[in-house]
PDB file of C-alpha atoms in Angstrom:
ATOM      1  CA  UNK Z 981      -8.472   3.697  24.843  1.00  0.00           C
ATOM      2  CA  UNK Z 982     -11.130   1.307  23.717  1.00  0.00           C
ATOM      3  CA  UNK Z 983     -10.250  -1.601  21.049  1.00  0.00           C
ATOM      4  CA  UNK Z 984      -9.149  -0.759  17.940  1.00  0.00           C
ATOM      5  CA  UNK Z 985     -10.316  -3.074  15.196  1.00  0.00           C
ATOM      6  CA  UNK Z 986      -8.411  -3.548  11.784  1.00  0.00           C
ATOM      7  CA  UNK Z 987      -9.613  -5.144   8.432  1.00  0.00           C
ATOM      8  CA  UNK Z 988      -7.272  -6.454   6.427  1.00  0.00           C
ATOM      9  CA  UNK Z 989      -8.170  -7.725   2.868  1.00  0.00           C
ATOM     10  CA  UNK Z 990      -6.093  -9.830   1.499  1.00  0.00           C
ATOM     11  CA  UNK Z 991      -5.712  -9.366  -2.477  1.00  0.00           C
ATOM     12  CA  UNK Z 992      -3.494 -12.225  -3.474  1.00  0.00           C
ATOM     13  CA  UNK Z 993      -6.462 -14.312  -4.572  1.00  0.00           C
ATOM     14  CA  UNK Z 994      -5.017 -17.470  -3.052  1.00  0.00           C
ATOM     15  CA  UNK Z 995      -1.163 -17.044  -4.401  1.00  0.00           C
ATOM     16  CA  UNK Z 996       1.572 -17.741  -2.169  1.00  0.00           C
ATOM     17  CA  UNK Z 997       3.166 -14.221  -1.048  1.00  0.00           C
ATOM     18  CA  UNK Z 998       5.108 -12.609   1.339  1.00  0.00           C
ATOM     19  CA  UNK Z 999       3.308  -9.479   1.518  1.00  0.00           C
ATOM     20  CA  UNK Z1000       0.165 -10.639   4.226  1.00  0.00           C
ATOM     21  CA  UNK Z1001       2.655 -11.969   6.149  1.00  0.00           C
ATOM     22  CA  UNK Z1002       4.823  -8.557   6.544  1.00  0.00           C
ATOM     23  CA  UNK Z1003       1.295  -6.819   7.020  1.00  0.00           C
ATOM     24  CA  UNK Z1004      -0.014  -8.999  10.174  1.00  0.00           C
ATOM     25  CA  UNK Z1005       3.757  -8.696  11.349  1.00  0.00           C
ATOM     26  CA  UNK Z1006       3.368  -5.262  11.287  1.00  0.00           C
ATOM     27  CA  UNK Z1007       0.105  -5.107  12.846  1.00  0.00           C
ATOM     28  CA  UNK Z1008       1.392  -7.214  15.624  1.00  0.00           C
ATOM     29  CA  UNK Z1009       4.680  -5.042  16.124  1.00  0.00           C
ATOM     30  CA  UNK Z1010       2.902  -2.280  16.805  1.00  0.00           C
ATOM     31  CA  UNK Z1011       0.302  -3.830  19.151  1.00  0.00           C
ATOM     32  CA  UNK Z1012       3.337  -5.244  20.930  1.00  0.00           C
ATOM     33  CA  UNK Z1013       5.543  -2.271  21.189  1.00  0.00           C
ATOM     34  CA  UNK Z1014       3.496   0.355  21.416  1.00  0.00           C
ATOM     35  CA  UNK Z1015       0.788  -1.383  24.083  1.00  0.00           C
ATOM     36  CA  UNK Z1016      -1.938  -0.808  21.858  1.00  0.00           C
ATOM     37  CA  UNK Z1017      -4.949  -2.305  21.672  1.00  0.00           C
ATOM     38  CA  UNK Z1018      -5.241  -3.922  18.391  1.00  0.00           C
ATOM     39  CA  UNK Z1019      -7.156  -6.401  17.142  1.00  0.00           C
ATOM     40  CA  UNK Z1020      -7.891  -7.926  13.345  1.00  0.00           C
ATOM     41  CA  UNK Z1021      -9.414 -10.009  11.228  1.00  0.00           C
ATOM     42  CA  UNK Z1022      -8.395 -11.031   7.243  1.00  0.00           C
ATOM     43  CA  UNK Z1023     -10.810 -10.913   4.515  1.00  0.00           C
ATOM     44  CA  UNK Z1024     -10.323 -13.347   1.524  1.00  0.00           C
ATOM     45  CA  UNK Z1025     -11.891 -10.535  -1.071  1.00  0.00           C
ATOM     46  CA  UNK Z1026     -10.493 -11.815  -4.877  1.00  0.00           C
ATOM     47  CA  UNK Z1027     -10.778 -15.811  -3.739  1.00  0.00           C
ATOM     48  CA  UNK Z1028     -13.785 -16.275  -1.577  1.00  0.00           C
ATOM     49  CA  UNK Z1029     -15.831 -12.815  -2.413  1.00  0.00           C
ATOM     50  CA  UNK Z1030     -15.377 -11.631   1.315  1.00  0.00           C
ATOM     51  CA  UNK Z1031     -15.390  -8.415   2.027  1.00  0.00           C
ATOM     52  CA  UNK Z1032     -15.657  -6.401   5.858  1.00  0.00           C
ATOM     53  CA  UNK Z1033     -18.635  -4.250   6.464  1.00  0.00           C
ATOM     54  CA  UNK Z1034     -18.544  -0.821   8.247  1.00  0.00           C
ATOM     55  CA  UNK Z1035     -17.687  -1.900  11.633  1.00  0.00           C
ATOM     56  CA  UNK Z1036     -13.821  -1.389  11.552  1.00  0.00           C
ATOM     57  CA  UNK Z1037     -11.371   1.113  11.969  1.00  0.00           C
ATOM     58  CA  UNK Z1038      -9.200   0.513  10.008  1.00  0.00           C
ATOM     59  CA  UNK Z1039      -8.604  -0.911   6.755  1.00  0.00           C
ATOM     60  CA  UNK Z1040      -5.517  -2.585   4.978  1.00  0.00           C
ATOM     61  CA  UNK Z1041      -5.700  -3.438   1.363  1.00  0.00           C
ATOM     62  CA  UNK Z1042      -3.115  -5.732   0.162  1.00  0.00           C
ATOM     63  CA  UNK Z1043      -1.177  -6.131  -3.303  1.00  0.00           C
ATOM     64  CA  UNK Z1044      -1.734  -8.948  -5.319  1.00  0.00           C
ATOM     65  CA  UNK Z1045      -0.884 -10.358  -8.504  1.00  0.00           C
ATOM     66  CA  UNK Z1046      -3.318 -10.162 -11.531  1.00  0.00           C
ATOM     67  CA  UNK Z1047      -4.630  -7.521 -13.886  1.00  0.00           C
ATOM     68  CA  UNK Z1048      -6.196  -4.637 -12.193  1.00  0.00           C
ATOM     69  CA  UNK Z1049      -7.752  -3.775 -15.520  1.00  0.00           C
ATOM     70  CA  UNK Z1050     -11.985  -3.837 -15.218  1.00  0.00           C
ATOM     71  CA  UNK Z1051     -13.288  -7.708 -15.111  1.00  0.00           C
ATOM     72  CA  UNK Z1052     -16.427  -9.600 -14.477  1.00  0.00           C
ATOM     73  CA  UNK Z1053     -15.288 -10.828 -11.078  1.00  0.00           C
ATOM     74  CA  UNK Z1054     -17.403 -10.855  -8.678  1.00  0.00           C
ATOM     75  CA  UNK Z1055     -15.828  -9.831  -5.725  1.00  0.00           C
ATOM     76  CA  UNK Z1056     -15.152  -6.683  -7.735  1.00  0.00           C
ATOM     77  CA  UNK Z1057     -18.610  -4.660  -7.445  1.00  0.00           C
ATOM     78  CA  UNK Z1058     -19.294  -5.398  -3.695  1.00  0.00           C
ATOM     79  CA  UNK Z1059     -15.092  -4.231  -2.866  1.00  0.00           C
ATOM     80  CA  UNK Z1060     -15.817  -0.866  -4.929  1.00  0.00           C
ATOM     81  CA  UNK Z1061     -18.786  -0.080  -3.203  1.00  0.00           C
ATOM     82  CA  UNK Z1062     -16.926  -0.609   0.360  1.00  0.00           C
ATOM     83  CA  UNK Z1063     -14.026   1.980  -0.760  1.00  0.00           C
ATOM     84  CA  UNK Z1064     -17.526   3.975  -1.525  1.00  0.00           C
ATOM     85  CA  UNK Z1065     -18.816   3.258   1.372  1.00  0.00           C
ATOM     86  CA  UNK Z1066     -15.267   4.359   3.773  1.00  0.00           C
ATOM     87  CA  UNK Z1067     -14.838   7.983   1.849  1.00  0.00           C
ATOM     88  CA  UNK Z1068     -18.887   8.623   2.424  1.00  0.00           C
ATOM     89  CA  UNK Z1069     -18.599   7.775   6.081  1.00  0.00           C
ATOM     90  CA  UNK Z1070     -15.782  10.111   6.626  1.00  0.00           C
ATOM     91  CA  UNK Z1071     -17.272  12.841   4.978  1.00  0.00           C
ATOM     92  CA  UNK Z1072     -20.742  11.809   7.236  1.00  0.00           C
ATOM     93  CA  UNK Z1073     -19.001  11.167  10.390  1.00  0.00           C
ATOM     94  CA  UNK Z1074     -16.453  12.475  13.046  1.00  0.00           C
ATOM     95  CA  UNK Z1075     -15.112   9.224  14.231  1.00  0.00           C
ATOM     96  CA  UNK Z1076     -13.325   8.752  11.079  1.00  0.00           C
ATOM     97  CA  UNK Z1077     -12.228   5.129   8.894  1.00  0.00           C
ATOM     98  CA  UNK Z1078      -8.589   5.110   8.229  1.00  0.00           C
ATOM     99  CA  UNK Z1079      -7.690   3.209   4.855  1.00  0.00           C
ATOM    100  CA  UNK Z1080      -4.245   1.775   3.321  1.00  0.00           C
ATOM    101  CA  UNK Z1081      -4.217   1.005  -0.086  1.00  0.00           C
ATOM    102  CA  UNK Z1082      -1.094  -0.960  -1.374  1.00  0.00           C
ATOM    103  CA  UNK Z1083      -0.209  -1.424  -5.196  1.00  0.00           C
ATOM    104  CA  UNK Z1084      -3.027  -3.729  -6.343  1.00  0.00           C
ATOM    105  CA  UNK Z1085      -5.670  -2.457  -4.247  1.00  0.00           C
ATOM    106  CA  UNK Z1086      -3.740   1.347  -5.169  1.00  0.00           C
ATOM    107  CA  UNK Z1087      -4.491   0.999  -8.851  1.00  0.00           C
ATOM    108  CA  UNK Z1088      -7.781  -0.976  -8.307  1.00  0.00           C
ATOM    109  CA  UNK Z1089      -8.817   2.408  -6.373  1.00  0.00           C
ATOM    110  CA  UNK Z1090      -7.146   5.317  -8.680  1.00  0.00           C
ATOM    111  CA  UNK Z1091      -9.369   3.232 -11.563  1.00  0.00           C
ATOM    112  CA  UNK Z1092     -12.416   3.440  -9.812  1.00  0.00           C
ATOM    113  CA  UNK Z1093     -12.281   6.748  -8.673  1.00  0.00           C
ATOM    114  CA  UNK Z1094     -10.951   8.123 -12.259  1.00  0.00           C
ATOM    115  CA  UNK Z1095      -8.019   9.529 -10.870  1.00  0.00           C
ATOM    116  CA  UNK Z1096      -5.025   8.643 -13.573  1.00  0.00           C
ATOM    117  CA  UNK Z1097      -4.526   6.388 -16.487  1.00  0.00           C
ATOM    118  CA  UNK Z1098      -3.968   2.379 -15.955  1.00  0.00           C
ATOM    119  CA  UNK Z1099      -2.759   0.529 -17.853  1.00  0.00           C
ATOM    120  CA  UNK Z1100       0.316  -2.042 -18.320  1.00  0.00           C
ATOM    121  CA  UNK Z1101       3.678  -1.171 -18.778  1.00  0.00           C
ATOM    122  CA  UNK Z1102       6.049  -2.260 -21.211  1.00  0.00           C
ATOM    123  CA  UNK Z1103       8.325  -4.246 -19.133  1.00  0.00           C
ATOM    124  CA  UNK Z1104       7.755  -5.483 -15.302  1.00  0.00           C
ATOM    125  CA  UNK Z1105       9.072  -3.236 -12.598  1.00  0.00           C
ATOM    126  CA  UNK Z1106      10.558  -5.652 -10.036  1.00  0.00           C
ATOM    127  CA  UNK Z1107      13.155  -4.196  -7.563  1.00  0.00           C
ATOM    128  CA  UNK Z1108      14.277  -2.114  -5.097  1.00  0.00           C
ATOM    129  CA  UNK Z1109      14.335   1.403  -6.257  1.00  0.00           C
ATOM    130  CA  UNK Z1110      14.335   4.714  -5.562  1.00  0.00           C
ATOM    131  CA  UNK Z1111      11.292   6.553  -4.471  1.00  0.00           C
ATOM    132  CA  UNK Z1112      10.773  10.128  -4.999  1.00  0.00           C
ATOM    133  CA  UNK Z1113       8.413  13.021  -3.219  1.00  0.00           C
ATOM    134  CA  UNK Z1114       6.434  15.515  -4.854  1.00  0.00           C
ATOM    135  CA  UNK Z1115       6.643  18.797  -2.968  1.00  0.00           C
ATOM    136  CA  UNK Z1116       2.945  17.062  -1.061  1.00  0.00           C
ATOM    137  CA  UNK Z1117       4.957  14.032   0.061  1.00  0.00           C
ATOM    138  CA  UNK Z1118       7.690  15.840   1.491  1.00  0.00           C
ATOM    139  CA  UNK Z1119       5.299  17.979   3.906  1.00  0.00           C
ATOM    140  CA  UNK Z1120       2.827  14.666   4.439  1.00  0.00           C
ATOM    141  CA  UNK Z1121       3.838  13.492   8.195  1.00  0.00           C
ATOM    142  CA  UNK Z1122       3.739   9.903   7.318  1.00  0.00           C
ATOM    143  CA  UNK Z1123       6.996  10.333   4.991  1.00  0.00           C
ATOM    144  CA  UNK Z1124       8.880  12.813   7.176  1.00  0.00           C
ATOM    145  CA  UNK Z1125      10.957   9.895   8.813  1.00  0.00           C
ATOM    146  CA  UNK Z1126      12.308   9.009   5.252  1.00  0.00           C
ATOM    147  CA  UNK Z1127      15.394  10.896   2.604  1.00  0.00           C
ATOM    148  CA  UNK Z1128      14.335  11.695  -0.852  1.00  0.00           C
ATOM    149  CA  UNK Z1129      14.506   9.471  -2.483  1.00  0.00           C
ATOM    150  CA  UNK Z1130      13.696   7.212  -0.410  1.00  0.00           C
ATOM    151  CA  UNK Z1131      13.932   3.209  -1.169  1.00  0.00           C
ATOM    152  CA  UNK Z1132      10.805   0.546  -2.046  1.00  0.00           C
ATOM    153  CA  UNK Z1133      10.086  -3.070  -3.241  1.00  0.00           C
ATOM    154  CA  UNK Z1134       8.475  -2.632  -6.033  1.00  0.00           C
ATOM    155  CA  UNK Z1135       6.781  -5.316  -8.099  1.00  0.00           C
ATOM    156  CA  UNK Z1136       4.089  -4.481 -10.935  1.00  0.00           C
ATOM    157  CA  UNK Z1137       3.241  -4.596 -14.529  1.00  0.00           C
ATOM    158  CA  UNK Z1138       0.641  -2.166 -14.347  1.00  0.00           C
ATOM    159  CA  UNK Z1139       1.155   1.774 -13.901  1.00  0.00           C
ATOM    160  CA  UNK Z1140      -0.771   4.917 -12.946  1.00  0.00           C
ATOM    161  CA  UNK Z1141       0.427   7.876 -15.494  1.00  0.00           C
ATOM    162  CA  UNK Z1142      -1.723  11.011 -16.867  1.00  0.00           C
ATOM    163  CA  UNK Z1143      -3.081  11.630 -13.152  1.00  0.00           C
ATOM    164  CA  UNK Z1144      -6.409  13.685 -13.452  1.00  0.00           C
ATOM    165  CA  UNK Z1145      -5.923  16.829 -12.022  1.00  0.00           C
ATOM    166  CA  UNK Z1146      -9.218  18.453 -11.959  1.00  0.00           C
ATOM    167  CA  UNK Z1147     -10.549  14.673 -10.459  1.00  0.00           C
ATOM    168  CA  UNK Z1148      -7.654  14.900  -8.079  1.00  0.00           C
ATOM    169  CA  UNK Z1149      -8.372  18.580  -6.840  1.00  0.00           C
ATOM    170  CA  UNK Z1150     -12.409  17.661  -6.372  1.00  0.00           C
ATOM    171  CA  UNK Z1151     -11.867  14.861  -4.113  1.00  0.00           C
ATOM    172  CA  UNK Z1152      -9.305  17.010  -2.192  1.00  0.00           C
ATOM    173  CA  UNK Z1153      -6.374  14.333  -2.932  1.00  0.00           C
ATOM    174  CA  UNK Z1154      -2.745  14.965  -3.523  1.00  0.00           C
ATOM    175  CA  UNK Z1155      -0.066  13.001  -5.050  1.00  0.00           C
ATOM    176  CA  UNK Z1156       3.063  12.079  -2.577  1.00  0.00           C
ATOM    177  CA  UNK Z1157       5.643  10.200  -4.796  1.00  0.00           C
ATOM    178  CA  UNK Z1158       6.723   9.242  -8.156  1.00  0.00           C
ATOM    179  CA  UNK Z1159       8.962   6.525  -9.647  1.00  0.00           C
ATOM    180  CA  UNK Z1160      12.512   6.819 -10.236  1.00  0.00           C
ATOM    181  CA  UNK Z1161      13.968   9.478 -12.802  1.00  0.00           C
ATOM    182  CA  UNK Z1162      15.002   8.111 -15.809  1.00  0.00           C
ATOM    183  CA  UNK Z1163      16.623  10.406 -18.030  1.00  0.00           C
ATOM    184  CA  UNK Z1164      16.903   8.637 -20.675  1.00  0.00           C
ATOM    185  CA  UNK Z1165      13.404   7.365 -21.128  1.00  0.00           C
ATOM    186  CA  UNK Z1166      11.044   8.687 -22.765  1.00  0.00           C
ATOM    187  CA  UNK Z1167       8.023   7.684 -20.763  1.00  0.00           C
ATOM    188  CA  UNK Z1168       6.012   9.131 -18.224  1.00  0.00           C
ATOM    189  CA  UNK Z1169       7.097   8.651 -14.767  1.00  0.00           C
ATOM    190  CA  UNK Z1170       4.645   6.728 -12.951  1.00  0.00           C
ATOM    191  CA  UNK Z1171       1.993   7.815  -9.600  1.00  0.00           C
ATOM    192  CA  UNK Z1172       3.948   5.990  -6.921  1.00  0.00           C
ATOM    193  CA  UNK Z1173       1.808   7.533  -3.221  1.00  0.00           C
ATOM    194  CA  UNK Z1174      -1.397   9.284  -3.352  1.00  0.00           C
ATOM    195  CA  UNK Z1175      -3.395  10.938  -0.261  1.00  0.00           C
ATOM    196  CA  UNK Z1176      -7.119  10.504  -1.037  1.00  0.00           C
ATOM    197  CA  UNK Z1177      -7.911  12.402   1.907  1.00  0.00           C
ATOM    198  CA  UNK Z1178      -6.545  12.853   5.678  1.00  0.00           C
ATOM    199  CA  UNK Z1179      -7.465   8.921   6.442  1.00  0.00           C
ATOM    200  CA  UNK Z1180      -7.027   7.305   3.233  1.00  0.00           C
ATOM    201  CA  UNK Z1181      -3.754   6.566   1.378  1.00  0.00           C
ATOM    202  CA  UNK Z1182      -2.491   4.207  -0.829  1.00  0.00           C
ATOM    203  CA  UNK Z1183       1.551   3.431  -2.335  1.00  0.00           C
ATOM    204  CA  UNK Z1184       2.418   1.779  -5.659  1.00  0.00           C
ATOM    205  CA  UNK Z1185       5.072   0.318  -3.805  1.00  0.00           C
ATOM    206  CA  UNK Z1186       5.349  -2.615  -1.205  1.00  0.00           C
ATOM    207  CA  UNK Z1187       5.744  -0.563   2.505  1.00  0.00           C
ATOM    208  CA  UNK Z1188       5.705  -3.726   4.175  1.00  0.00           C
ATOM    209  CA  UNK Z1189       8.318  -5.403   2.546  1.00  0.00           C
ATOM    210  CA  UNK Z1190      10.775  -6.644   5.688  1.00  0.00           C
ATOM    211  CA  UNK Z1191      14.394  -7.223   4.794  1.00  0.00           C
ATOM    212  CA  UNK Z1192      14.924  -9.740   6.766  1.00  0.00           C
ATOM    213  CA  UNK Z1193      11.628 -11.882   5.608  1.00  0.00           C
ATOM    214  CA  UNK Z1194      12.558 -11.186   1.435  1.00  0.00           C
ATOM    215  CA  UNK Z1195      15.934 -12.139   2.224  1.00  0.00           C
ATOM    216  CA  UNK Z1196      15.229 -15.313   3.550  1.00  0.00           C
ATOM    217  CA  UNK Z1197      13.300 -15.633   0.462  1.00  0.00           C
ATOM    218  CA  UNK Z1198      15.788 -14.336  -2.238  1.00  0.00           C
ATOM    219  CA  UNK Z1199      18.293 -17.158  -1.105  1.00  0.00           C
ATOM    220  CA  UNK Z1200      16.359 -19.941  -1.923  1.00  0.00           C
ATOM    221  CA  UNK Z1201      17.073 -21.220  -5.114  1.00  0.00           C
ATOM    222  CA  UNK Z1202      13.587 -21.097  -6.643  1.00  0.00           C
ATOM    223  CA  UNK Z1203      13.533 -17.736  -5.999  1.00  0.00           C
ATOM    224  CA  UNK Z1204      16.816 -17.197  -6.940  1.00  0.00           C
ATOM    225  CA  UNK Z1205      16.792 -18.824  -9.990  1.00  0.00           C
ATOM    226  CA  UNK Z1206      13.641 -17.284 -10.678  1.00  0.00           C
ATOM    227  CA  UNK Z1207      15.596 -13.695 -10.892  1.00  0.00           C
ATOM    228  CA  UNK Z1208      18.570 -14.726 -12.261  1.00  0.00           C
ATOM    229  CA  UNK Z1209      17.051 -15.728 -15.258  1.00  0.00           C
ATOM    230  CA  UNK Z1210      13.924 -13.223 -15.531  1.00  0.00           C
ATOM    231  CA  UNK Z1211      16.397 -10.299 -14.940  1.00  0.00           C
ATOM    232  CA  UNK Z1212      20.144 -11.173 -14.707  1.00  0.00           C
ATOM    233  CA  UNK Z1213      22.707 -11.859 -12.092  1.00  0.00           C
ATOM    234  CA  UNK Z1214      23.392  -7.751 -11.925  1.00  0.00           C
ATOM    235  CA  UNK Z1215      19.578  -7.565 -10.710  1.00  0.00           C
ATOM    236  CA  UNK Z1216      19.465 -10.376  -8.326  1.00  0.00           C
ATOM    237  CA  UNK Z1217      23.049  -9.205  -6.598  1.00  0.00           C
ATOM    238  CA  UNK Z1218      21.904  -5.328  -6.537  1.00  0.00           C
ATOM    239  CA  UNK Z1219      18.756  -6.603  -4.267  1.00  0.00           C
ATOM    240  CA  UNK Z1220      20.695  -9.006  -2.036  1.00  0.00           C
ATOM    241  CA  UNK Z1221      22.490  -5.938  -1.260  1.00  0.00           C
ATOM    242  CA  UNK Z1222      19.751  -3.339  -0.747  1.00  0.00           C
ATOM    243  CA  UNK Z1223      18.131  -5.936   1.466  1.00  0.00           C
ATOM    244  CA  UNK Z1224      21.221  -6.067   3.695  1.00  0.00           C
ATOM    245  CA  UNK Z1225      21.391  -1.980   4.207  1.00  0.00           C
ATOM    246  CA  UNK Z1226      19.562  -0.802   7.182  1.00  0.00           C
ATOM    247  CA  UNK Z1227      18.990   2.516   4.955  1.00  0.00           C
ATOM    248  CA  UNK Z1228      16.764   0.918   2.328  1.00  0.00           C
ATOM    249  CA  UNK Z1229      13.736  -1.058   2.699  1.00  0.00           C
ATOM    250  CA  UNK Z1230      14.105  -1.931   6.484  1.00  0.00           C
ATOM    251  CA  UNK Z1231      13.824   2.192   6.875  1.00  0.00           C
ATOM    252  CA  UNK Z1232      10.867   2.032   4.637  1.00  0.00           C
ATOM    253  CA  UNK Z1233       9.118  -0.850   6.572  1.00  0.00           C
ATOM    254  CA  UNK Z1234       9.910   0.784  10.078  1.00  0.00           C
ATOM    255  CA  UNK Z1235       8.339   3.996   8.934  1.00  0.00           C
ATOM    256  CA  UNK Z1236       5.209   4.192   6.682  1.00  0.00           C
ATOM    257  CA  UNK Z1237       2.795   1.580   7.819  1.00  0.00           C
ATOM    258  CA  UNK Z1238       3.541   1.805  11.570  1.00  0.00           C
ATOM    259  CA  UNK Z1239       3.298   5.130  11.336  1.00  0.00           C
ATOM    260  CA  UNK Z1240      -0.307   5.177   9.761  1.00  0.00           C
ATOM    261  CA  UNK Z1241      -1.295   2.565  12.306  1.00  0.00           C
ATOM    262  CA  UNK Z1242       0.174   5.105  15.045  1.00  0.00           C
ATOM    263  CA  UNK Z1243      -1.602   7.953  13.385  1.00  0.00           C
ATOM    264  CA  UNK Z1244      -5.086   6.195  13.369  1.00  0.00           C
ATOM    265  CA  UNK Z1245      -4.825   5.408  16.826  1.00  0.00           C
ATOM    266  CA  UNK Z1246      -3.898   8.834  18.282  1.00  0.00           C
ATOM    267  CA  UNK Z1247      -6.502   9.963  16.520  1.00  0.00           C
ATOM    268  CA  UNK Z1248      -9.076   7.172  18.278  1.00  0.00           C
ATOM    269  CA  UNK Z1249      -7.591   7.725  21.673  1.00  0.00           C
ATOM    270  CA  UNK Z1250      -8.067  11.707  21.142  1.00  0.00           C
ATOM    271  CA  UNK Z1251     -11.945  11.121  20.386  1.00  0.00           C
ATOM    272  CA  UNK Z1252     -12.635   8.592  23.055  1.00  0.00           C
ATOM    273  CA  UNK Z1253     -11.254  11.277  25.118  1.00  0.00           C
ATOM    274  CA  UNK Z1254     -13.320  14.054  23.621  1.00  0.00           C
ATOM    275  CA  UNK Z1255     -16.118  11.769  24.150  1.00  0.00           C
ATOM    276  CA  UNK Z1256     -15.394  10.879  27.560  1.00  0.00           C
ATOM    277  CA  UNK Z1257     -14.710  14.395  29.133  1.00  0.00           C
ATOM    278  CA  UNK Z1258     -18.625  15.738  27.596  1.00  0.00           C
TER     279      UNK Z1258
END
């Protein structure tokens, strides 16, 4: 199988994170364990206005911190014309671009492509919490290794609600997940997974989050401290804990974002075959 080459843009505009670090731990896991022939490069998009051109793979889009609201930034025009750019070559091409969207770069993307209402919530969502498939997600192959609900860092004070069916249907997208039920609120539960087509995806939530990693991090006292007094001892105990369970985010982590790497290069080693047999 020839090279496979990955793009990974990092969204954090310079802020300290943990989430690059689980990606390009990822990326390496799978090049180690599963022999494959991997190879990638990071993109500074939000900081240094870099962005890839057409002559990858495979694309990562990080989360970040910041509004994803519309701005005057300037790294903004020239990133929304790549993710135009990725859906027009796969509808143009067979060898196709495979694209992961995670919770920044997710609601920079539902925005641009009109797909559901941003906007900011009325408290931050920071946790561990339940995930839970729509009757898409459950058949999508990428989730199949998970329960339902299944668990998720998430981290955001922006939401996708009101998702725009008739946009939605055109573009041939479904939606996978949605946030946690909450009886007792009165608020629209929030677009947690879409499927913009068979190569491109995106999740609200953090699927690289590695327990081990965020633990390490939760138990220093900044961090710590940091919780404790943003959202109470209950809060900062209840994580400790999910981050300890094999069941919760380490499942997540070991399934999602391996498996789309996995997916995207079965699907390059099929071609190449195809290719090489006529």
């Amino acid at each position: 199988m020839s090279l496979v080459k990955i793009a990974v843009l990092d969204m954090n505009n310079n802020h300290a994170n943990e989430g690059m670090r689980c990606i390009l731990q990822l990326i390496r896991s799978v090049q180690g364990n599963d022999h494959a022939e991997l190879a990638f490069n990071v993109f500074n998009v939000r900081a240094n206005n870099e962005i890839p051109g057409l002559d990858y793979d495979v694309y990562i889009s990080s989360g970040g911190p910041g509004s994803p609201l519309a701005s005057e930034e300037s790294w903004e025009e020239p990133y929304f014309a790549l993710i135009d750019q990725l859906f027009n070559w796969n509808r143009q091409n067979d060898r196709k671009k495979f694209v992961f969207l995670i919770c920044h770069s997710f609601q920079l993307t539902i925005r641009h492509l009109e797909l559901g209402l941003l906007s900011k919530r009325k408290s931050t969502s920071f946790g561990i919490f339940p995930v839970h498939k729509t009757d898409g997600g459950c058949s999508d192959d990428l989730f199949q290794g998970l329960a339902d609900p299944f668990y998720a860092v998430d981290s955001r004070d922006y939401q996708i609600t009101e998702p725009n069916l008739e946009r939605i249907n055109e573009l041939g997208a479904s939606i996978l997940c949605l946030e946690k039920i909450r009886p007792h609120v009165p608020l629209d539960r929030a677009v947690m997974a879409m499927r913009f087509s068979p190569e491109i995806i995106g999740t609200q939530f953090h699927p690289e989050a590695d327990n081990e990693g965020m633990l390490r991090y939760f138990l220093t006292d900044e961090k710590r401290n940091q919780i404790v007094t943003n959202f109470g001892q209950e809060k900062y105990d209840e994580m400790v804990a999910y981050l300890q369970d094999p069941d919760k985010i380490a499942l997540t982590e070991s399934v999602i974002l391996p498996g789309f790497l996995r997916q995207a290069i079965a699907t390059f080693a099929s071609s190449d075959q195809f290719i090489e047999q006529n």
